XYZ file of C-alpha atoms in Angstrom:
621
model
C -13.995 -42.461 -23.862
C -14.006 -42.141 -27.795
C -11.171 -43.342 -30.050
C -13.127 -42.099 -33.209
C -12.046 -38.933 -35.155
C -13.284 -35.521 -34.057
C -16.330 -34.172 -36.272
C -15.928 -31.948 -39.070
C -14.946 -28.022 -37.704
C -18.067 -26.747 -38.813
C -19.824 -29.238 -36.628
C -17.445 -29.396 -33.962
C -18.680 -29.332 -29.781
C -18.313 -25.857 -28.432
C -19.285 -24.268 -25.203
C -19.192 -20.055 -24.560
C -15.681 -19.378 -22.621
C -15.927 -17.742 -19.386
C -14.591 -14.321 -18.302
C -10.764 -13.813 -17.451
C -10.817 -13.021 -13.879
C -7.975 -12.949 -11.719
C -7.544 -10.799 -8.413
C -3.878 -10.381 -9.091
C -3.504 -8.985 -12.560
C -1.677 -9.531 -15.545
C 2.042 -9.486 -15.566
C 3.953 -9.257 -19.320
C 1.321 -7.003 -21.096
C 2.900 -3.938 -19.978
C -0.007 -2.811 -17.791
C -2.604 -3.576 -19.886
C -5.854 -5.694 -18.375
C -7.246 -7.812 -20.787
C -10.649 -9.432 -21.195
C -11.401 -12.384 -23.509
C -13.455 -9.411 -25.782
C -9.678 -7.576 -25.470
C -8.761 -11.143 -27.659
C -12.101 -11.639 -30.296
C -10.454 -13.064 -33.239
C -7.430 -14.682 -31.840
C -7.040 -18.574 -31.059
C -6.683 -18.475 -27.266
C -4.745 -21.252 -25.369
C -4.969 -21.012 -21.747
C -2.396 -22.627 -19.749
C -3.947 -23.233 -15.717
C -0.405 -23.523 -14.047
C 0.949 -23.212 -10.590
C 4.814 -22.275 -10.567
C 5.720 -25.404 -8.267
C 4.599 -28.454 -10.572
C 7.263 -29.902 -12.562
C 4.608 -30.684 -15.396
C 3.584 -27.356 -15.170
C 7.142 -26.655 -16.344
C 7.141 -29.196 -18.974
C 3.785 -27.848 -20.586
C 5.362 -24.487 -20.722
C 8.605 -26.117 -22.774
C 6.254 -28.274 -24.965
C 3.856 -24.655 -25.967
C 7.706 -22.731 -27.312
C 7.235 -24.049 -30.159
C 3.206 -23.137 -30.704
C 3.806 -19.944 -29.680
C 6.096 -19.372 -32.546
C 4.873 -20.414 -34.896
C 1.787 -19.232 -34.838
C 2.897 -16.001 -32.542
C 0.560 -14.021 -35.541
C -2.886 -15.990 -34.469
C -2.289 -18.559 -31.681
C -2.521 -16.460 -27.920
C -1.223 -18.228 -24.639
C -2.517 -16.805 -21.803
C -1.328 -18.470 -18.690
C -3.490 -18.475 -15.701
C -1.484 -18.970 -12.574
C -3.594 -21.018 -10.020
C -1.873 -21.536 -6.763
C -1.894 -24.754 -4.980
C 0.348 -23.385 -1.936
C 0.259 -20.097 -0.010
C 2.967 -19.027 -1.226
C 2.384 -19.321 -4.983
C -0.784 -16.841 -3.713
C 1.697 -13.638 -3.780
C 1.714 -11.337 -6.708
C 5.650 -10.556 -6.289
C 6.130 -14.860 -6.667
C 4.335 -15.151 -9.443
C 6.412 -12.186 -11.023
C 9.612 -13.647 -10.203
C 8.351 -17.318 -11.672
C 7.355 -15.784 -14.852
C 10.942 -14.565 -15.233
C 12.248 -17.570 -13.954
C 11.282 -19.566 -16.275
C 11.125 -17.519 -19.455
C 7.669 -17.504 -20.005
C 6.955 -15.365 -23.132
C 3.365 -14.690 -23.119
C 0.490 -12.856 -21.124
C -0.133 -14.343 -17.336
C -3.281 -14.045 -15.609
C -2.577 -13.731 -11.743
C -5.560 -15.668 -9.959
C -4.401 -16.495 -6.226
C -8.733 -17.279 -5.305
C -8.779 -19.805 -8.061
C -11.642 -17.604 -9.805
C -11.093 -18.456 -13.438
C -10.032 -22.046 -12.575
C -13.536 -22.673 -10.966
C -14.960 -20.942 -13.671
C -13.637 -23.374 -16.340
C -13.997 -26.424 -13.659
C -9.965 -27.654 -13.850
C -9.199 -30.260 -11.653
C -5.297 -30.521 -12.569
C -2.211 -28.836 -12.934
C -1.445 -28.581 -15.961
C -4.680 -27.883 -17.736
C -4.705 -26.751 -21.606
C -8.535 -25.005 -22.920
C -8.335 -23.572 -26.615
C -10.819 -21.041 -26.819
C -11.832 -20.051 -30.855
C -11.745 -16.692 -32.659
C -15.685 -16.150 -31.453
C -14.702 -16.986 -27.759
C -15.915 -20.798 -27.350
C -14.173 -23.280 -25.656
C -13.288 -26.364 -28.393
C -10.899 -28.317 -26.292
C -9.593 -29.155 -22.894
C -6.635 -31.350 -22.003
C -4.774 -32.007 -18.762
C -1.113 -33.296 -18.295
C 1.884 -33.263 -20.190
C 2.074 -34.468 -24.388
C -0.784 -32.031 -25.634
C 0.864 -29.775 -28.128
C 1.048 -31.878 -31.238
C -2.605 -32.101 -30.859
C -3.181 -28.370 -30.069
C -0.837 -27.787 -32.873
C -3.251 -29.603 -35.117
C -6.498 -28.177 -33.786
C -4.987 -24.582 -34.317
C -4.349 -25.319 -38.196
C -7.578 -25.877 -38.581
C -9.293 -23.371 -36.542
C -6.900 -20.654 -38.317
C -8.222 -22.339 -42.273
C -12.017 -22.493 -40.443
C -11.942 -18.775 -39.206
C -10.285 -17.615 -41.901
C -12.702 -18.966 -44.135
C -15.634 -17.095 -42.268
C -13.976 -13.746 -41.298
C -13.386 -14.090 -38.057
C -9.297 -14.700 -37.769
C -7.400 -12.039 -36.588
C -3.899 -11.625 -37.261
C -1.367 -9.562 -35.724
C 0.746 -9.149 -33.120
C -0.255 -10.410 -29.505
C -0.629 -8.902 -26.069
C 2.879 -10.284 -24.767
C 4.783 -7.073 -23.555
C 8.299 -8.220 -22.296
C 9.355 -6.949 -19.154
C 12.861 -5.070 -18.582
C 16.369 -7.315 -17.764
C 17.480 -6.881 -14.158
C 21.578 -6.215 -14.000
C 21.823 -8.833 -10.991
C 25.307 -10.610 -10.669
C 22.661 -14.217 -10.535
C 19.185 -15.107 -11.942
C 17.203 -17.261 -9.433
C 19.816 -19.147 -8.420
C 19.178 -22.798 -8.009
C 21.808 -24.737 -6.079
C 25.542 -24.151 -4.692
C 29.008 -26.533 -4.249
C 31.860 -25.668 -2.163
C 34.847 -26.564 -4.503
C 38.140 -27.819 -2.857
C 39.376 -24.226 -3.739
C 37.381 -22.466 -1.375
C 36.175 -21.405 -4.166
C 31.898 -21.767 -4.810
C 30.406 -23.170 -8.324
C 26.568 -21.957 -8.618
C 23.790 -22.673 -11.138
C 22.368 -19.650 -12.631
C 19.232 -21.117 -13.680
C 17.798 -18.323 -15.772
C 20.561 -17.688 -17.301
C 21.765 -21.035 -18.224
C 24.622 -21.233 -16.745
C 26.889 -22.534 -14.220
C 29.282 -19.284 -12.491
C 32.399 -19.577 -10.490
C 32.498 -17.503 -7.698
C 35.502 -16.737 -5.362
C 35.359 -17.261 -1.445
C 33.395 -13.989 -0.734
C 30.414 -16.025 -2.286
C 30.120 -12.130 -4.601
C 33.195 -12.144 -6.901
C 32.578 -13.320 -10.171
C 35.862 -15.762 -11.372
C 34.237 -17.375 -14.751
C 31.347 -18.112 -16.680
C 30.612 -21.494 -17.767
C 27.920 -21.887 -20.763
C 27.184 -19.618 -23.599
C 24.146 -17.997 -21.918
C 21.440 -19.179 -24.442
C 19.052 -21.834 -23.725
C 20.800 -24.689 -25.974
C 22.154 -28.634 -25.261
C 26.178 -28.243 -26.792
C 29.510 -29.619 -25.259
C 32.282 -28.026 -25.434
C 34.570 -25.466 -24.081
C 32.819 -22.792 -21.027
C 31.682 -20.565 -23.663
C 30.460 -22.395 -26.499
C 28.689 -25.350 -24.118
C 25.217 -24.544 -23.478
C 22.903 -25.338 -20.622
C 19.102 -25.148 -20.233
C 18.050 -24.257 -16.753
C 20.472 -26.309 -14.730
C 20.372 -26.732 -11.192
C 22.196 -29.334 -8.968
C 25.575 -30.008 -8.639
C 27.660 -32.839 -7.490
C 31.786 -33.106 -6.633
C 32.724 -36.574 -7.808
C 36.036 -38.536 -6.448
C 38.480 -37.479 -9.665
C 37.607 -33.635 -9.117
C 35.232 -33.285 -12.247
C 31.616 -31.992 -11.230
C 28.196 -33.545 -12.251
C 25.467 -30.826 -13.817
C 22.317 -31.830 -13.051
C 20.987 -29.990 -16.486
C 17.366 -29.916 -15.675
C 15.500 -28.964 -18.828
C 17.851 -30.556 -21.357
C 17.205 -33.699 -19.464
C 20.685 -34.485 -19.321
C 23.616 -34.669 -16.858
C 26.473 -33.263 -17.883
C 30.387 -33.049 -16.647
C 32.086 -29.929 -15.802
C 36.000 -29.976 -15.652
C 36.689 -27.599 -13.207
C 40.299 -26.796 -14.191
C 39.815 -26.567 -18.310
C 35.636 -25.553 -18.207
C 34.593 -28.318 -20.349
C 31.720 -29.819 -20.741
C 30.587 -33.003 -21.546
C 27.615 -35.060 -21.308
C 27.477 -38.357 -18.975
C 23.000 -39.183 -19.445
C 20.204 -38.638 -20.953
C 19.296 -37.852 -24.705
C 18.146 -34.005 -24.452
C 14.078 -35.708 -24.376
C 12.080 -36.149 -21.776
C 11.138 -39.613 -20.421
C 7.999 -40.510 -21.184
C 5.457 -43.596 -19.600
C 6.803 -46.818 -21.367
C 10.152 -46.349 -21.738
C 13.434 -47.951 -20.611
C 14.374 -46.911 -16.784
C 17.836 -49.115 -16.905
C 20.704 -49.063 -19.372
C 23.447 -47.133 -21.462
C 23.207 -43.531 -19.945
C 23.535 -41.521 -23.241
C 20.368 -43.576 -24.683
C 18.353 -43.675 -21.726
C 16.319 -40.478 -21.619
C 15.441 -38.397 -18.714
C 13.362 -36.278 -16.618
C 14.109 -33.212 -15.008
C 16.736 -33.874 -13.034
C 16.619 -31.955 -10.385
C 19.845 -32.437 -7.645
C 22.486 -34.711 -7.488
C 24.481 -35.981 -4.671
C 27.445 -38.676 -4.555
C 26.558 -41.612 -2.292
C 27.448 -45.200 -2.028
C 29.723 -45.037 -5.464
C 27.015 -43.364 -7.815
C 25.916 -40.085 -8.754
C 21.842 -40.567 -7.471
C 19.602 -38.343 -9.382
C 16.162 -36.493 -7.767
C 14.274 -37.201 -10.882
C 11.955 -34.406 -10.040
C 9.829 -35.261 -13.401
C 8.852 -38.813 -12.884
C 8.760 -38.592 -8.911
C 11.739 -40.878 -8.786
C 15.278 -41.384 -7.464
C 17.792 -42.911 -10.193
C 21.224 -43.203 -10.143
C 24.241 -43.173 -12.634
C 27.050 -45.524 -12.107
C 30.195 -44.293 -13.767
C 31.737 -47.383 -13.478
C 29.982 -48.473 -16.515
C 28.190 -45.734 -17.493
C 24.582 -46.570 -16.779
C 21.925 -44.873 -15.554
C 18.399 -47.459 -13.527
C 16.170 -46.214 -11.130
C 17.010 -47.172 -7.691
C 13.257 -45.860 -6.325
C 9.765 -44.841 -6.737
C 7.261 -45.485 -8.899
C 6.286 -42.716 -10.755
C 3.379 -42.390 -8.789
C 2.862 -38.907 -6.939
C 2.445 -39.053 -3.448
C 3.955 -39.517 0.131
C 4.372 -43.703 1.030
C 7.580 -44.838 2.378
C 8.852 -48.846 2.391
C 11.439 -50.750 -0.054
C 12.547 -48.487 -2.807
C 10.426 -50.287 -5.545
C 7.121 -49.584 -3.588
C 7.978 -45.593 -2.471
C 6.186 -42.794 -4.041
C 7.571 -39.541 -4.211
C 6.472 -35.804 -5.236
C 9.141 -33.695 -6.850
C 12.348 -34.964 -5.318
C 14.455 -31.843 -5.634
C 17.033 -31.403 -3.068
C 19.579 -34.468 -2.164
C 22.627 -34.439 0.710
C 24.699 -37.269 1.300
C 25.972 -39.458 4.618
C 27.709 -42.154 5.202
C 24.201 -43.869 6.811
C 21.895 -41.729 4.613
C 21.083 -39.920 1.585
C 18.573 -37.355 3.007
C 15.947 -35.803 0.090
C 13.620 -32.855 -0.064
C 10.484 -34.077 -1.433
C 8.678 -30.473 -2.519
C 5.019 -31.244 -3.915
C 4.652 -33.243 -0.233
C 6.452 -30.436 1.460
C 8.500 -33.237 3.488
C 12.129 -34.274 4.358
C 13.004 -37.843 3.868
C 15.797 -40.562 3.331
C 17.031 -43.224 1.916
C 18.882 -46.702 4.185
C 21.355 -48.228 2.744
C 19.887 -50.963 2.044
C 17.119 -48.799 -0.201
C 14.368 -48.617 1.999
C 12.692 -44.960 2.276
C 11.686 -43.397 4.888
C 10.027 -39.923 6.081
C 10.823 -37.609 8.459
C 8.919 -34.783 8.321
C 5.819 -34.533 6.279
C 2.102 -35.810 6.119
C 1.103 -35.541 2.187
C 0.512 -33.325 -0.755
C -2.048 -31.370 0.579
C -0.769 -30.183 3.815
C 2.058 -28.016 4.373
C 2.884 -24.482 6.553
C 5.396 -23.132 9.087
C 5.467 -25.151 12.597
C 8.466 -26.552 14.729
C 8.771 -29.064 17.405
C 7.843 -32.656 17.410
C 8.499 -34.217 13.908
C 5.716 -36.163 14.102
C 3.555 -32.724 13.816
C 6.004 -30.288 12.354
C 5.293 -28.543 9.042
C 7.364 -27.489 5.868
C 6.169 -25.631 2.795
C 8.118 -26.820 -0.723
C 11.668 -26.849 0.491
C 13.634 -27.514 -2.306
C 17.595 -28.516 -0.525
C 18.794 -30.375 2.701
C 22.232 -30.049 4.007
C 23.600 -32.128 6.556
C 25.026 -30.940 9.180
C 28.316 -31.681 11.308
C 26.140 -32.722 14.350
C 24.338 -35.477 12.587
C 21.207 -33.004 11.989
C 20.125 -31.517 8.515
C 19.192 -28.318 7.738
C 16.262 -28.023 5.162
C 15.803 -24.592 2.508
C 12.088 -24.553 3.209
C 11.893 -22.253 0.223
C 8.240 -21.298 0.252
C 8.427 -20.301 3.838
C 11.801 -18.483 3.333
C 13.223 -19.515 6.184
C 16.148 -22.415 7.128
C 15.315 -25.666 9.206
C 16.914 -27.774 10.883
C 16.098 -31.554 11.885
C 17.547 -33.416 14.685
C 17.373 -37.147 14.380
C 18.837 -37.659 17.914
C 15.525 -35.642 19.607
C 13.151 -35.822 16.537
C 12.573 -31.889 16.386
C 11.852 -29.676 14.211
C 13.544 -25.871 14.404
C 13.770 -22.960 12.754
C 17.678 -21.801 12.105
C 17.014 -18.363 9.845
C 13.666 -16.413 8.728
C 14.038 -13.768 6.715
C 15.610 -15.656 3.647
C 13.649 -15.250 0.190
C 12.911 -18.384 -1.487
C 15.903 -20.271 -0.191
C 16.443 -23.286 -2.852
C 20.002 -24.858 -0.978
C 22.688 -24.061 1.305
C 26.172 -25.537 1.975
C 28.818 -25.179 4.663
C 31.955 -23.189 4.470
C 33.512 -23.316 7.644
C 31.528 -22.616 10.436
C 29.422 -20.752 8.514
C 26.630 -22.016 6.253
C 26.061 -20.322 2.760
C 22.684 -20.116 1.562
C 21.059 -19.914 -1.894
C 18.332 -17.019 -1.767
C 17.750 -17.617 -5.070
C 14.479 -14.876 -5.253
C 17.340 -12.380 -3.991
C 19.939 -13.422 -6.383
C 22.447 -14.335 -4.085
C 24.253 -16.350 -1.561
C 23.914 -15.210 2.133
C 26.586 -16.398 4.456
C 25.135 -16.791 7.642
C 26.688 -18.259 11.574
C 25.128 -21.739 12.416
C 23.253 -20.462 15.101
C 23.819 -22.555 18.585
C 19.804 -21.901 19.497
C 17.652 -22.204 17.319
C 14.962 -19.593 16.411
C 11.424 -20.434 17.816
C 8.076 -19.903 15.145
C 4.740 -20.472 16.314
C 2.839 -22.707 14.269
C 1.003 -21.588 11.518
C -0.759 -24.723 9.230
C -2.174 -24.488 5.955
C -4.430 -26.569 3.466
C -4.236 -26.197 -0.125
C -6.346 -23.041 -1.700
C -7.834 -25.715 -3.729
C -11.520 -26.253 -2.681
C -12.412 -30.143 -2.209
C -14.933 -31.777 -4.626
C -18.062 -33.015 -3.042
C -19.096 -36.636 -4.146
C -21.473 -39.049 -3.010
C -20.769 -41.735 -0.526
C -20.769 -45.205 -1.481
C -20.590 -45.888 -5.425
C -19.008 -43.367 -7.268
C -18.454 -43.500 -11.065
C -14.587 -42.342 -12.184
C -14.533 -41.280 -15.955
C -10.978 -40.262 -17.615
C -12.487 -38.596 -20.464
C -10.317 -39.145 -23.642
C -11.088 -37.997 -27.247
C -8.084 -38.521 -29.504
C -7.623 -35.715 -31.359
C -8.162 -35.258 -35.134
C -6.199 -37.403 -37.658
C -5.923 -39.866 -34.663
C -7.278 -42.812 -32.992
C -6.431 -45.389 -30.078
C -4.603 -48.026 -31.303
C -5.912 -51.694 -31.178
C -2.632 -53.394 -31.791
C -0.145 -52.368 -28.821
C 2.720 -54.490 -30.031
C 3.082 -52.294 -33.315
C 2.467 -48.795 -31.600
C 5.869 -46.860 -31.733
C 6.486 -43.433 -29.951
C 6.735 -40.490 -32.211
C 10.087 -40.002 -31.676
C 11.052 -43.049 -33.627
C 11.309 -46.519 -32.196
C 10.197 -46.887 -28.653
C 7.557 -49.485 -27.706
C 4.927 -47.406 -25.818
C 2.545 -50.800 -24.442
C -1.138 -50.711 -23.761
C -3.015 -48.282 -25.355
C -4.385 -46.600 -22.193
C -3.622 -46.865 -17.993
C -5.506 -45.983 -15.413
C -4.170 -46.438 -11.815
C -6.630 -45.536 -8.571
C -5.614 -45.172 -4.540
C -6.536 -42.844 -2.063
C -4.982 -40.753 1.213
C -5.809 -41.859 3.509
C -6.064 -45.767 1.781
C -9.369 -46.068 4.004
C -11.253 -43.943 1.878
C -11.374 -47.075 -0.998
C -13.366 -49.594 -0.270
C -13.335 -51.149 -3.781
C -11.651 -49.475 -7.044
C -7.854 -49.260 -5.807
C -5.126 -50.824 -8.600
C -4.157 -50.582 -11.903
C -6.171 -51.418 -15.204
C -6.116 -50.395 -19.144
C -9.819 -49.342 -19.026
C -10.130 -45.034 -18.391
C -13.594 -45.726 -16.456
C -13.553 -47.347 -13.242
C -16.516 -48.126 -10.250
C -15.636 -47.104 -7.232
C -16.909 -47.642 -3.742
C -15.954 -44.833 -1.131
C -15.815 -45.674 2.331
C -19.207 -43.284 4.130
C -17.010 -43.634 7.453
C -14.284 -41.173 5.975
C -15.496 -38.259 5.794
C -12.536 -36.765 3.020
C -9.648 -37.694 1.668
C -7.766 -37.261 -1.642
C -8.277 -39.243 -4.411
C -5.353 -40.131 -6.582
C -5.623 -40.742 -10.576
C -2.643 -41.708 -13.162
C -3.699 -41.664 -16.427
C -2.122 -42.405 -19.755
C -3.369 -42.507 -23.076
C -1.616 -43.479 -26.669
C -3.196 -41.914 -29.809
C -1.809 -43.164 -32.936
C -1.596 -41.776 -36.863
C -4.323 -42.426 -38.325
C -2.768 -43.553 -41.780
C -3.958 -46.756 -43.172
C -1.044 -46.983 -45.517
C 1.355 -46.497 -42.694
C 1.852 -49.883 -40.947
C 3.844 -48.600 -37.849
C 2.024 -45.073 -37.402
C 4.004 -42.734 -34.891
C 2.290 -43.044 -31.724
C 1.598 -39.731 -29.057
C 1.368 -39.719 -25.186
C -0.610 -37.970 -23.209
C -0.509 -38.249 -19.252
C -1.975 -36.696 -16.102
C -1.431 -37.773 -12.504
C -4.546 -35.764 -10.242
C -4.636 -35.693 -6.976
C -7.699 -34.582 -6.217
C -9.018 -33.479 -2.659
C -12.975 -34.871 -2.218
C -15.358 -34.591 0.534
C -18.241 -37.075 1.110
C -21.185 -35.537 1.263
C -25.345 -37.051 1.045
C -26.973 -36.380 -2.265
C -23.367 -35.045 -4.370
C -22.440 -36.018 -7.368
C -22.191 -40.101 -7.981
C -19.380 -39.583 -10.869
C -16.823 -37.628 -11.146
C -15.126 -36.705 -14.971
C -11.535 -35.994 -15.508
C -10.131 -34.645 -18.610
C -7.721 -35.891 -20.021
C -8.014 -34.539 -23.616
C -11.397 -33.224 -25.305
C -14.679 -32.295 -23.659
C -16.911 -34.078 -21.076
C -20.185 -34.837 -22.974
């Protein structure tokens, strides 16, 4: 850990940049297969991203900027590293390019090739590589591109100095609009019309279609990316996706990358906005108060239960919920912390909560990242279902207690008492009976389902890969699917038994430093008390594994003792750092946070490595 400035460019660390390799291909150069030779000359960013991590999808919003501005020397090459099966499919990895408008070059790697090559341990994971093709930075987690932003400014002055800057335009071929009715669809509401509102994600909007779940009645939102009320076609939306009915007949937009929920008036189109500031939460910030100055984090679904609108705060691995009442938003549970542990509300961890459905007993969640089904007791407790952890996940029925789900992203509940689950990544609808504590397969056949609702006897589901809604009979039997169980394609990190060294590597970056004084650290968006200077919180799966180095401290190294009796596990780091202006003159410099949760699968094994380094921004010495 360093908190001094960076060395001068001409003296500054550098390490030769592996070859591009990636089974798959590239997908928005038009055809062309590039090398890093292809790219001598240009800055190269490489983003290491899997399609199902919510801070994947919050590193690709913070790099729109970067990659304007410097579109001319600056290219962003994403390399798509899977964590599930799924994500391992060329035609996925297509379709989450183009869901999620990402403008530049993407490297299609389902063996993990070029991510063992460059030895990334997270999703996200930043590496600049320089004009001559070294590697001169690394960063995982979320509230990297001010820094980037710096490092290119002087790599462009540096290489332009010496020759070796190329300008021009960059590899990024865009591919040809589909003419589908929907985008990738993300979730559906029944209105009392008969009537069906959906979010078309992609497209930024929110589209009224009539009973036939086909015809299109209206078009809410302008179609741009954008955060404006007004009427439907001036108000704009960016990437929504659930949607709620409320008791007065107005509908809450759950308006996912503006951070925001909004209100829809049904009868006049207008929208409004009910929470959130259009930024994303960050560590250190208020979780409780007004609802227009509280900020959120990729809100995900929304669901009326118990007189609030509860939020799946897919971002921050929480539920929170907005009281209209008096117009405040507070977290009602989980503690930002990723992971599968069920108990009071304040204690739960979540991964990704992004589907939410509402009884009078329960409000029943789809918790992706842990590929589990879960709920909520009145009285707050949590509880789960179906699911084991983060890193297990496939296609088998029958006893709960062994059944298997891959990302689902919705639950519906049914009129039995049951709940159907879109298991998205295994394309199929599930059902789970509380009464018998099975596990069944309703539909196959669906293509990344994302929610369903009922109409009727029928239930309508969200295929949001197809770009549609499928009506489909509630089957009486249920379909039968023999088991098939998967691991993550991420290989397991071998480490010594017994004492093991834990490093959170953390350079601030140039013009920076780690602040000494916490109390006069603001957040660079003007005001917001981020704390201590650093965090560093340690368990393990299965809680066995630690035998001393669990808990929370400010210091990014920690000693470890793993249990030589468990034989793996999966280690689980939060880190946070704050790097400050470094302006003498300024007495409240703006302050920048940078974050990474890992979960990181490790096997014990005689005569391994005795520390293990994570990244968090710079290089491991």
């Amino acid at each position: 850990m360093s908190d001094s400035t960076p060395a001068p460019a001409t003296r500054r660390a550098r390490v030769r940049a592996p070859e591009l390799i990636g089974k798959g291909g590239w997908l928005n150069t038009g055809g062309t297969q590039y090398t890093l030779a292809d790219l001598r000359g240009r800055i190269v960013v490489l983003d290491f991203w899997t399609f199902c991590c919510i801070n994947c999808l919050h590193v690709l919003d913070e790099l729109r900027e970067l990659e304007e501005k410097h579109r001319d020397t600056v290219v962003i090459i994403g390399v798509h590293s899977p964590k599930f099966v799924h994500e391992a499919e060329h035609a996925a990895v297509a379709d989450a390019v183009e869901r999620y408008g990402v403008e530049h070059p993407v490297l299609d790697d389902p063996e993990l090739a070029t991510w063992k090559q460059y030895a990334v341990r997270a999703w996200p994971t930043l590496v600049v590589i320089d004009p001559e093709g070294y590697v001169v930075a690394q960063h995982a987690g979320e509230g990297h591109a001010h820094a980037i932003e710096r490092l290119v400014t002087e790599l462009e002055a540096e290489h332009a100095a010496k020759g070796t800057l190329r300008r021009g335009d960059g590899p990024y071929v865009a591919p040809e609009p589909e003419p589908t009715t929907l985008r990738f669809p993300g979730k559906a509401l029944p209105l009392p019309s008969g009537n069906f509102l959906v979010s078309d994600t992609t497209r930024h909007q929110v589209v009224e279609l009539a009973a036939d779940g086909e015809s299109v009645l209206r078009r809410i939102g302008s179609g741009a990316r954008g955060f404006a009320d007004g009427p439907a076609g001036a108000a704009a939306f960016n990437e929504p996706q659930g949607l709620a009915l409320l008791p007065d007949g107005s509908v809450v937009v759950a308006d996912t990358v503006n951070h925001a929920l909004r209100r829809l008036d049904p009868g006049t189109g207008e929208v409004t906005t009910l929470a959130g500031t259009g930024r994303q939460w960050m560590q250190g910030e208020p979780t409780a108060g007004p609802a227009r100055e509280i900020s959120l984090s990729s809100p995900w679904d929304v669901a009326w239960w118990e007189g609030r609108v509860w939020i799946a705060m897919a971002g921050v691995h929480q539920l929170w919920a907005y009281d209209p009442a008096d117009g405040t938003v507070a977290v009602t549970a989980g503690t930002t912390n990723e992971g599968l542990v069920d108990g009071p509300g304040g204690e739960a961890w979540f991964a990704q909560p992004s589907g939410l459905a509402a009884t009078p007993e329960r409000l029943w969640l789809a918790d992706s990242e842990t590929s589990a089904l879960r709920w909520v007791d009145r009285d707050g407790s949590v509880h789960t279902a179906v699911g084991t952890g983060l890193f297990d996940f496939g296609h088998r029925d029958g006893d709960a207690g062994q059944a298997l789900l891959q990302h689902p992203l919705g639950v519906t509940a049914l009129p039995d008492g049951s709940v159907a689950i879109s298991d998205t990544y295994n394309h199929a609808l599930r059902r789970y009976d509380p009464a018998s504590g099975e596990v069944t397969t309703l539909a196959t056949d669906l293509r990344e389902p994302s929610d369903a609702v009922l109409a009727g006897e029928d239930i309508v589901v969200v295929e949001s890969a197809r770009h549609r809604l499928t009506r489909l009979k509630l089957p009486e039997e249920a379909v039968r699917v023999a088991g098939v169980a998967h691991r993550t394609r991420r290989a397991a990190t071998e480490v010594a038994p017994g004492a093991l060294r834990l490093d959170v590597v953390f350079q601030a970056p140039a013009g920076q430093k780690l602040d000494t004084l916490p109390h006069a650290r603001t957040d660079s968006r003007g005001g917001t008390p981020i704390g201590p200077a650093t965090r560093l919180l340690v368990s393990s799966t299965p809680p066995e594994l630690l035998l001393r180095g669990e808990g929370a401290g400010t210091e990014l190294s920690r000693a470890l003792e793993l249990n030589p009796a468990v034989p793996e596990g999966v280690l689980h780091v939060s880190a946070m750092a704050a790097s400050c202006d470094d302006d003498p003159a300024n007495e409240y410099p703006a302050c920048h946070v940078h974050q990474q949760d890992w979960g990181v699968p490790v096997r014990l094994a005689e005569g391994a490595a005795d520390r293990l380094p994570l990244v968090l921004a710079g290089l491991d010495a």
